[in-house]
Coordinates of C-alpha atoms in Angstrom, one line a residue:
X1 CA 197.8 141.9 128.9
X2 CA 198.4 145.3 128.7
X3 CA 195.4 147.7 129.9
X4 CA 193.8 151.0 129.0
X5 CA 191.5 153.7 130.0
X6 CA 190.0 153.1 133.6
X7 CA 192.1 149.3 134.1
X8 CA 190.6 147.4 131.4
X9 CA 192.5 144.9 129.4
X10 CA 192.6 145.9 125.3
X11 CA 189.8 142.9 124.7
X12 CA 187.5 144.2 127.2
X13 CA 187.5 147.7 126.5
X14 CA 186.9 146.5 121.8
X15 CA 184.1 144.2 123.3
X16 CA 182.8 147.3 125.5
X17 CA 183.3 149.8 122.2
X18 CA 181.9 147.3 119.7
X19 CA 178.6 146.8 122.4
X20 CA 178.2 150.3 122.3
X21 CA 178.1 150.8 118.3
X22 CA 175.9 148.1 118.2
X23 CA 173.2 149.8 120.3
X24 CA 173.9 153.4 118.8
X25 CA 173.2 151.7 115.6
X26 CA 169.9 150.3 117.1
X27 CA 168.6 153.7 118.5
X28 CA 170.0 155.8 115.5
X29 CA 167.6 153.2 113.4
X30 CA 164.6 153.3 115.6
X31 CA 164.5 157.0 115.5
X32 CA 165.4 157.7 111.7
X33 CA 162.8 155.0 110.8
X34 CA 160.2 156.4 113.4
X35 CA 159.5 153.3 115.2
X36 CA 160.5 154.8 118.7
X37 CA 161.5 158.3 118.0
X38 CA 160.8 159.8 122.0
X39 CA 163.0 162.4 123.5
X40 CA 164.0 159.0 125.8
X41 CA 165.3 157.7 122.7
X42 CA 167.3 160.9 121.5
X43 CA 168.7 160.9 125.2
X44 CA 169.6 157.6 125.4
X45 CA 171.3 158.0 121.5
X46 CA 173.1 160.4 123.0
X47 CA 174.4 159.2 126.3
X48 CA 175.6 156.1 124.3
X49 CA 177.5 159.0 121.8
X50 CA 178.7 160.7 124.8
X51 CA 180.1 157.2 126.4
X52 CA 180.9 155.7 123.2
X53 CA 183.6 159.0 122.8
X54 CA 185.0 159.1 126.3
X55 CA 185.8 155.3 126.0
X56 CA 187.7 156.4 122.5
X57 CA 189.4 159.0 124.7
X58 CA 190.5 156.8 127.4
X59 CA 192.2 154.2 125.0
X60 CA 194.9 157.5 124.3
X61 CA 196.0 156.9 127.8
X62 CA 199.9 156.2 127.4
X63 CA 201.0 155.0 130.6
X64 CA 204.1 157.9 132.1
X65 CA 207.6 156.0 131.7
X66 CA 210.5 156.8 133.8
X67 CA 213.8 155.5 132.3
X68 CA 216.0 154.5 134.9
X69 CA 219.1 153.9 134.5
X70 CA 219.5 150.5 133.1
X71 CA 216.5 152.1 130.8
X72 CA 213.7 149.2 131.6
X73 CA 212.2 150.5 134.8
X74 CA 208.3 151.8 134.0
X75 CA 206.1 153.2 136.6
X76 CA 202.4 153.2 135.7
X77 CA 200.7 156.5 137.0
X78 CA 197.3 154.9 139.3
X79 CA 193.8 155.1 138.1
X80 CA 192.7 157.9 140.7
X81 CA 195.2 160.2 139.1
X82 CA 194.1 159.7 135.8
X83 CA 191.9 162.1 133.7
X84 CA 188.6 160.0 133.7
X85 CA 188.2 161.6 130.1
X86 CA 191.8 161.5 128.8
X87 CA 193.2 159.0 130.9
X88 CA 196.5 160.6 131.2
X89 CA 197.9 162.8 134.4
X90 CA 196.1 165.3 135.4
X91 CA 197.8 168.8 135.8
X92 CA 194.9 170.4 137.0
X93 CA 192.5 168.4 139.0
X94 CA 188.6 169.8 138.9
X95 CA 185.2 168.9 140.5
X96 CA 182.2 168.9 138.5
X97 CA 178.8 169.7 139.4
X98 CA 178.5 166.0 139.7
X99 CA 181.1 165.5 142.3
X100 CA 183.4 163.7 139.9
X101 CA 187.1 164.4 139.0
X102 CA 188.6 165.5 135.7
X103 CA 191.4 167.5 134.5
X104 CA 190.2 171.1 134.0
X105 CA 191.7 171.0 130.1
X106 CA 190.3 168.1 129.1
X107 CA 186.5 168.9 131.0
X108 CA 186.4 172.4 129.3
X109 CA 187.5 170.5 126.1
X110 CA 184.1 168.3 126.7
X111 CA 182.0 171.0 127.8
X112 CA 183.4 173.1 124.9
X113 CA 182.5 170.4 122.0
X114 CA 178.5 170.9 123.0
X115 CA 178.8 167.8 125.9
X116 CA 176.6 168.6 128.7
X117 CA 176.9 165.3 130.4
X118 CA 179.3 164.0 133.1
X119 CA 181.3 161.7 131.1
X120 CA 181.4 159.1 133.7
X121 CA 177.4 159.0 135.1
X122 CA 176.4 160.8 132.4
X123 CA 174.2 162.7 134.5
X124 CA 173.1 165.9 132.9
X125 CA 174.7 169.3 134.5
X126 CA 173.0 171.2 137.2
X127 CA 176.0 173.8 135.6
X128 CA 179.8 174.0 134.7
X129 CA 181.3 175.4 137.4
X130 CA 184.9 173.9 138.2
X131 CA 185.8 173.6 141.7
X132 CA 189.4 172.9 141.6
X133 CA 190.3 169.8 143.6
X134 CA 193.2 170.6 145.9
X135 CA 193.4 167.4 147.6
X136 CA 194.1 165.4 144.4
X137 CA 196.0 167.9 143.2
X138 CA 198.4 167.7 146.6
X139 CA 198.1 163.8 146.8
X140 CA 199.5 164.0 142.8
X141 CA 201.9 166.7 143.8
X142 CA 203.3 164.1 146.6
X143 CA 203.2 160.9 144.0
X144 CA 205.7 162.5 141.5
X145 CA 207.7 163.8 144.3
X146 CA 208.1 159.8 145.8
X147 CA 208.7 158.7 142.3
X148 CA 211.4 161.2 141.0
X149 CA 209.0 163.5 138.9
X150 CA 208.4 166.8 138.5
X151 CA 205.1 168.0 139.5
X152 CA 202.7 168.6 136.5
X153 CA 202.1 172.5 136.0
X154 CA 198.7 173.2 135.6
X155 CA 197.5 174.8 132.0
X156 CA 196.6 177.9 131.9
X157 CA 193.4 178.5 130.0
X158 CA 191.6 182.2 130.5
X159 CA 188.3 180.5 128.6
X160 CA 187.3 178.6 131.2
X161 CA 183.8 179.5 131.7
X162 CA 180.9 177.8 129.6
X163 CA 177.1 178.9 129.9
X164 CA 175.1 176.8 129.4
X165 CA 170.9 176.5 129.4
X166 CA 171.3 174.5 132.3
X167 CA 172.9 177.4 134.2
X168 CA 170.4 180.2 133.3
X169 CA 167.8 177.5 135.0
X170 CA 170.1 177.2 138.0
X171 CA 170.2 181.0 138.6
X172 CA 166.3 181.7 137.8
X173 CA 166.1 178.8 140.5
X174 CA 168.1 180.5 142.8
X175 CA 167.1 183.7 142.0
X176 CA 163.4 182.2 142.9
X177 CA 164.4 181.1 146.1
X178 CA 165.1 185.0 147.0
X179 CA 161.6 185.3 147.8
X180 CA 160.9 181.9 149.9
X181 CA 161.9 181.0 153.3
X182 CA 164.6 182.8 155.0
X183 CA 166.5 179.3 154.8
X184 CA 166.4 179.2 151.3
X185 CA 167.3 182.8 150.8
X186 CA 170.6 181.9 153.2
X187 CA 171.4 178.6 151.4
X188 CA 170.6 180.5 147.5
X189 CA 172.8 183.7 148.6
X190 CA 176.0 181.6 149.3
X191 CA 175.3 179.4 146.8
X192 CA 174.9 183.1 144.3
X193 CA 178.2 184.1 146.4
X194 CA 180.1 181.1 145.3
X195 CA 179.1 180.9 141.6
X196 CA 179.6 184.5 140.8
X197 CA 183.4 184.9 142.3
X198 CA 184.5 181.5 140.8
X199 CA 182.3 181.9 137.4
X200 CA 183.4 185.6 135.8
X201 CA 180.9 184.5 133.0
X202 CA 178.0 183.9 135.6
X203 CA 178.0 187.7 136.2
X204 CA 177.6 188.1 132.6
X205 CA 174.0 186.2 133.0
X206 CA 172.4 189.0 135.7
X207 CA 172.9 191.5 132.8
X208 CA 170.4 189.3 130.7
X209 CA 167.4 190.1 132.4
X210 CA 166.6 193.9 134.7
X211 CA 164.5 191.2 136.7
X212 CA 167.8 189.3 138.1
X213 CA 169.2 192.4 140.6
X214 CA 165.6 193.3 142.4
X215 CA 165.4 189.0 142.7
X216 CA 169.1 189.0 144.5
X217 CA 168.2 192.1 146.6
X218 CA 164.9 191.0 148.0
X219 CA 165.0 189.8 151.5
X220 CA 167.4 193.1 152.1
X221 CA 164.7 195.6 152.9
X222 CA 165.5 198.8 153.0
X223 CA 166.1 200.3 156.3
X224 CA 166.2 196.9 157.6
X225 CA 168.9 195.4 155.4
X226 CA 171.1 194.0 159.0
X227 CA 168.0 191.8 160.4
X228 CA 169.7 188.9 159.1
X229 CA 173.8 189.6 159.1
X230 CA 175.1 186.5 157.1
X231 CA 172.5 186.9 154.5
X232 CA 173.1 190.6 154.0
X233 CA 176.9 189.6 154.2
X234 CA 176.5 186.8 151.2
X235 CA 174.4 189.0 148.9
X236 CA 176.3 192.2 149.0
X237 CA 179.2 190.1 148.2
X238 CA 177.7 188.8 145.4
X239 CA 176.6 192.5 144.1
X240 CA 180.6 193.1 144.6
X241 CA 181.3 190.1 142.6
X242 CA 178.8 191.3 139.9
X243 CA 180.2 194.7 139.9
X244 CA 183.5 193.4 138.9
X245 CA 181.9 192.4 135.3
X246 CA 182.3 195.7 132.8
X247 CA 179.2 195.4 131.4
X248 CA 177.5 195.4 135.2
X249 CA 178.8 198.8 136.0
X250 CA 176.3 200.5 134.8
X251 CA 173.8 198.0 135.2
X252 CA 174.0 198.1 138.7
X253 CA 174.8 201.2 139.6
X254 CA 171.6 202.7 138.1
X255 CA 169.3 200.1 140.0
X256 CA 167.7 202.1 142.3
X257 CA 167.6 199.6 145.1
X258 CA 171.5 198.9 145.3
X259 CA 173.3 202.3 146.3
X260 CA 171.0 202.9 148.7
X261 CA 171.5 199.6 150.1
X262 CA 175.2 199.8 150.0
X263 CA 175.3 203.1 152.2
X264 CA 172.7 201.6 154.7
X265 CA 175.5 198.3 154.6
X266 CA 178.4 201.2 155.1
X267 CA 176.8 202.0 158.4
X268 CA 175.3 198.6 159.8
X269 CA 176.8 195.8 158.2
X270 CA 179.3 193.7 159.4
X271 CA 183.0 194.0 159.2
X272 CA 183.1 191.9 156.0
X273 CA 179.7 193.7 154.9
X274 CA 181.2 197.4 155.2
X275 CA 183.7 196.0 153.3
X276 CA 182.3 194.6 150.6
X277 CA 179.9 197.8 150.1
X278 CA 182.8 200.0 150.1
X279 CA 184.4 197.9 147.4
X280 CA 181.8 197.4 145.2
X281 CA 181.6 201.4 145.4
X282 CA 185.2 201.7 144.3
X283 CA 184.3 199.2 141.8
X284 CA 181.3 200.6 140.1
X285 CA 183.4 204.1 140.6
X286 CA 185.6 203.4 137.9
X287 CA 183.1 204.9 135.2
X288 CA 183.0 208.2 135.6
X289 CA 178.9 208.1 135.1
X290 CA 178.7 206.4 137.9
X291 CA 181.0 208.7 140.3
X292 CA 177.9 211.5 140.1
X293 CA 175.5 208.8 140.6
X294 CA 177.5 207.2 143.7
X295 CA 178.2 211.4 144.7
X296 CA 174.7 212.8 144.3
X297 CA 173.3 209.3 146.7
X298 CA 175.6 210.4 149.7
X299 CA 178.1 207.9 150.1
X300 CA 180.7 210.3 150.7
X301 CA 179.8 210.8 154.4
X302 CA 179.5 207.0 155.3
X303 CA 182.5 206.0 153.3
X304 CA 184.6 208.8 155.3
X305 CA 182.7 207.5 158.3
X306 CA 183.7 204.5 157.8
X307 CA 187.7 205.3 157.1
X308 CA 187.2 207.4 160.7
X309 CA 186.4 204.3 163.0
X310 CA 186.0 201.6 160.7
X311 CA 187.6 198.0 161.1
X312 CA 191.4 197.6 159.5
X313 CA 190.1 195.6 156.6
X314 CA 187.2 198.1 155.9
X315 CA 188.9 201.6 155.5
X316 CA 191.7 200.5 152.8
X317 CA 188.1 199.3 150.5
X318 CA 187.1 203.0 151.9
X319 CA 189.6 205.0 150.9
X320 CA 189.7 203.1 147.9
X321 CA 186.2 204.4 146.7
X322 CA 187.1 208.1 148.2
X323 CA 189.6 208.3 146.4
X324 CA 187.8 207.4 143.0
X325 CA 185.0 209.6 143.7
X326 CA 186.5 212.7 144.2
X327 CA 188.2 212.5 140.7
X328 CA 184.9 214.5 139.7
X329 CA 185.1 217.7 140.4
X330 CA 181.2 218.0 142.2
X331 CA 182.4 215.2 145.1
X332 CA 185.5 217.2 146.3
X333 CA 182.9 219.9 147.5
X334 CA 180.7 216.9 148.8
X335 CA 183.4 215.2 150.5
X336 CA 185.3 218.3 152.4
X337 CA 181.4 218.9 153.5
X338 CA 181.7 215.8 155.1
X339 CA 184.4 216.8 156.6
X340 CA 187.4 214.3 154.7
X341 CA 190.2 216.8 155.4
X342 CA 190.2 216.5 159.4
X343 CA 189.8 212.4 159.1
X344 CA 191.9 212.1 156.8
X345 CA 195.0 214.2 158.3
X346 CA 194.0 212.4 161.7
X347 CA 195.3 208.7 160.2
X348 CA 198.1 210.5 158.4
X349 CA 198.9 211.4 161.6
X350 CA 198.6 208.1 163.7
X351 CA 200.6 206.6 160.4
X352 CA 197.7 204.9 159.2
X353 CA 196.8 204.5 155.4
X354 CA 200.1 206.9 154.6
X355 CA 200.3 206.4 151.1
X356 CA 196.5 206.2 149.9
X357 CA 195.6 209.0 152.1
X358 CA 197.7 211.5 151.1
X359 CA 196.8 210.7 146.8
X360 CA 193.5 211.5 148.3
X361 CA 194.4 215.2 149.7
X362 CA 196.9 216.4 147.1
X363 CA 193.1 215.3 144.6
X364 CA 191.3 217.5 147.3
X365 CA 194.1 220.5 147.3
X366 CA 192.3 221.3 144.3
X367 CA 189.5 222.4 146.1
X368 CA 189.4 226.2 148.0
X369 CA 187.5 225.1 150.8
X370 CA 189.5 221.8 151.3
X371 CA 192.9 224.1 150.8
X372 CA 191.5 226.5 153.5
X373 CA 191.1 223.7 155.6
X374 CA 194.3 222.5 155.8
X375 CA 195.6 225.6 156.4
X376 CA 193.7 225.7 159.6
X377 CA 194.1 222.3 161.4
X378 CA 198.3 221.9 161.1
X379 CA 198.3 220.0 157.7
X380 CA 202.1 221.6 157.1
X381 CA 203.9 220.5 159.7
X382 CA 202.4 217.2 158.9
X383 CA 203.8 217.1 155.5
X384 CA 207.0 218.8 156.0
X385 CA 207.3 216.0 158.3
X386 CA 206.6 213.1 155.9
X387 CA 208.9 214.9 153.0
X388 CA 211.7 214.7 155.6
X389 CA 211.1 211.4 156.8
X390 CA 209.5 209.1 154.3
X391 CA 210.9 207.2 151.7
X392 CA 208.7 207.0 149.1
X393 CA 209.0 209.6 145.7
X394 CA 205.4 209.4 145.4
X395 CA 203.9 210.6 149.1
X396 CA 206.8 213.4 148.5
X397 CA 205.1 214.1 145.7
X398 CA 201.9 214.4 146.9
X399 CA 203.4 216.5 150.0
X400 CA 204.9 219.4 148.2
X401 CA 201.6 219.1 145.6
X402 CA 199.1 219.9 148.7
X403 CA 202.2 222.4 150.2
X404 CA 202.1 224.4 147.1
X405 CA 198.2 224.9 146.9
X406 CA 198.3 226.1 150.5
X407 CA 200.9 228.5 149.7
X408 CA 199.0 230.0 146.8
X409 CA 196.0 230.3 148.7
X410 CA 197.6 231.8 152.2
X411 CA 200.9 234.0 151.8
X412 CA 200.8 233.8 155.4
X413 CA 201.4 230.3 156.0
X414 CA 204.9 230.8 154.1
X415 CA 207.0 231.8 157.4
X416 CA 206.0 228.2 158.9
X417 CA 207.2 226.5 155.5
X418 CA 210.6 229.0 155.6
X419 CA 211.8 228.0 158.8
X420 CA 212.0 224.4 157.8
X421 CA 213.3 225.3 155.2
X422 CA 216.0 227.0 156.8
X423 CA 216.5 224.5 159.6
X424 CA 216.6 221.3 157.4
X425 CA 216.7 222.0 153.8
X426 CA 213.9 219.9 152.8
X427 CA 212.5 221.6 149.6
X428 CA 215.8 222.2 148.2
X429 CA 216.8 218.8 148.3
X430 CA 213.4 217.8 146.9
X431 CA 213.7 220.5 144.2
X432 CA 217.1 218.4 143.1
X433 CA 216.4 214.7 143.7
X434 CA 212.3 214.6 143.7
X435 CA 209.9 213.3 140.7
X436 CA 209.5 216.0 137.9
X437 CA 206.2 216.9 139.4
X438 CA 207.7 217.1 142.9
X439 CA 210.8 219.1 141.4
X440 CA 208.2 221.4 139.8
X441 CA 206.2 222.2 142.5
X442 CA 209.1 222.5 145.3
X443 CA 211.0 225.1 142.8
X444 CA 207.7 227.4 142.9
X445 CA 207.0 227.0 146.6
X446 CA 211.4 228.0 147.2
X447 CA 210.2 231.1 144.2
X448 CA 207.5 232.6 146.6
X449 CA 209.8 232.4 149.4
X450 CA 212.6 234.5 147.8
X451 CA 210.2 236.8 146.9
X452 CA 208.6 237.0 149.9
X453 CA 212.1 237.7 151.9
X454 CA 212.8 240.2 148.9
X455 CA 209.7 242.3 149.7
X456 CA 210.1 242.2 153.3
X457 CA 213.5 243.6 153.2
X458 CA 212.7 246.5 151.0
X459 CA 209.6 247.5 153.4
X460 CA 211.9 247.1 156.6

């Protein structure tokens, strides 16, 4: 007898349906006629709804034929690969807060429709998280393989978050726990970690309430934000996960607790702490309110700090945020104060960085002081050097940008820039094959020198 849903026969599964009417009929009755109309009774009417539609569901399970080639053979896909809810393959296998298995399109379909059950226990849900299941979706991956299939692709679908009551209760819960013992502040902060990388729309929640950020930010006192390392590490990740959301730019940034907490992470924190500060400073950097917010705090001197001796994985998040910053005009000042030019010509030098480092001093050649600068400590022959030598348009670009500024501001330095000229060419062939910008700037550095050699022949 042929079978449907979860393995049972077509007879069991209309005796299992009609049981179910039955007794939604019963508790619809008792409540309309107000005989036994408790919230039990609502929940119980609805948990026999919720069943009564995922058995409905299952019975559109069509078992996955493979014709071979006398056209007969049939393989039946098993029961553990099945969509509890839709009974068919699943493409893209997900956990639920109640540990079972679903396919993601078919959960979010649930979840979407007002369903905040788990089809199967019908357990209410702690949240909606997905947690994608890699193991069933290898051991699937492996099954089609064996059988001659191709691998189910998984559907994309951006919409994929759904907030429910339920999971403003779980944050104020964990939120709560911020002030308890310092177990439950560790075991809340990764669980806070977790929910707001793999839930964009979780983020959304913190800007519901000015409450939400102090709570997160709590056991991180200031001035003693590294007494516990893993805790600091989990909640500054989570302020970078938050940071990410558009509408928590400002938010955060304005909360007096969090840049000062982010620079005091800069310094103290661990390799993966520095990082994260430094990143969720490039990240709440991208509105420009908050680049004089982030300038006027002093970040500057522990980011560049931090891109002098910090870790490999650090100073790229460092220079990240530099680089952002010093887009407004007040932070060039603040950063060649800190003294950016000589760090950041020392990794030019030791090849370090290249690329990001130099988009960050042809930004600062803008500045006098920061010009002056790299007049003095050797920045040309470093840059002549890269033009000759690297590949890339765009650090050539940059090179003869931060050349050009130095020329305008010191006449003097022109003799250094002439006899490389001279010896290898280097503007000339820039001024021909480089980017328009590059082209633009190379033909008035080659200007200056004609008309420098034109006045020093008339006065000999």
């Amino acid at each position: 007898m042929a079978k449907t849903g979860a393995g049972l026969t077509e007879a069991e599964t209309a005796a299992e349906e009609s049981y179910l009417k039955k007794e939604l009929r019963r508790l619809v009755d008792a409540i309309i006629d107000g005989d036994d109309c408790t919230v039990d009774t609502a929940d119980r009417a609805l948990r026999t709804l919720s069943s009564l539609k995922a058995l409905k569901l299952k019975r559109r399970f069509v078992s996955v034929a493979l014709a071979a080639a006398d056209g007969a053979a049939t393989t039946v896909v098993p029961d553990e690969f099945r969509c509890p809810v839709s009974g068919e393959l699943m493409r893209d296998p997900v956990v639920l807060a109640t540990g079972q298995t679903y396919d993601r399109s078919s959960i979010q379909k649930w979840l979407k429709d007002g369903q905040r059950t788990c089809p199967q226990t019908q357990q209410v849900l702690s949240h909606t998280v997905l947690t994608p299941n890699h193991l069933v979706r290898d051991m699937i991956s492996q099954w089609c393989k064996d059988h001659g299939m191709d691998p189910p692709n998984p559907v994309c679908d951006s919409d994929d978050d759904v907030i429910t009551g339920s999971d403003r209760t779980h944050l104020n819960s964990l939120l709560e726990k911020m002030s308890s013992s310092l177990s439950d502040q560790k075991e809340a902060a990764k669980q806070l970690r977790l929910l707001t990388k793999r839930m964009p729309s979780f983020r959304a929640l913190f800007s519901e309430s000015t409450y939400a950020i102090p709570q997160l930010l709590y056991p991180l006192s200031p001035g003693r934000a590294n007494t516990n390392p893993d805790l600091q590490e989990d909640l500054i990740a989570t302020v970078l996960n938050l940071s990410i959301h558009d509408d928590n730019k400002k938010l955060v940034a304005e909360n007096p607790l969090v840049i000062p907490l982010l620079i005091e992470s800069l310094k103290f924190g661990t390799v993966e702490t520095r990082s994260s500060a430094a990143a969720t400073l490039f990240t709440l950097s991208a509105l420009d309110f908050n680049k004089h917010i982030i300038g006027k705090s002093g970040a500057l001197g522990p980011l560049i700090g931090l891109l002098e001796i910090g870790h490999p994985l650090a100073i790229k998040d460092a220079a990240s945020a530099i680089f952002n910053l010093c887009l407004v005009p007040e932070n060039k000042g603040r950063a060649v104060r800190e003294g950016a030019i000589g760090v950041i010509l020392k990794k030019i030098m030791d090849g370090v960085l290249v690329d990001e480092l130099l988009a960050i001093l042809a930004i600062l050649s803008r500045h006098q002081k920061a010009v002056e600068e790299m007049g003095e400590v050797g920045a040309i022959s470093c840059l002549l050097s890269i033009m000759k030598e690297n590949t890339c348009e765009r650090n050539k670009e940059n090179c003869v940008v931060i050349l050009h500024a130095i020329c305008l501001n010191d006449r003097s330095k022109l003799w250094e820039i002439r006899e490389e000229e001279n010896a290898s060419g280097t503007l000339s062939r820039l001024a021909e094959t480089g980017t328009s910008r590059a082209k633009r700037k190379a033909i008035g550095i080659l200007e200056r020198l004609d008309r420098t050699a034109s006045l020093f022949s008339l006065s000999a």
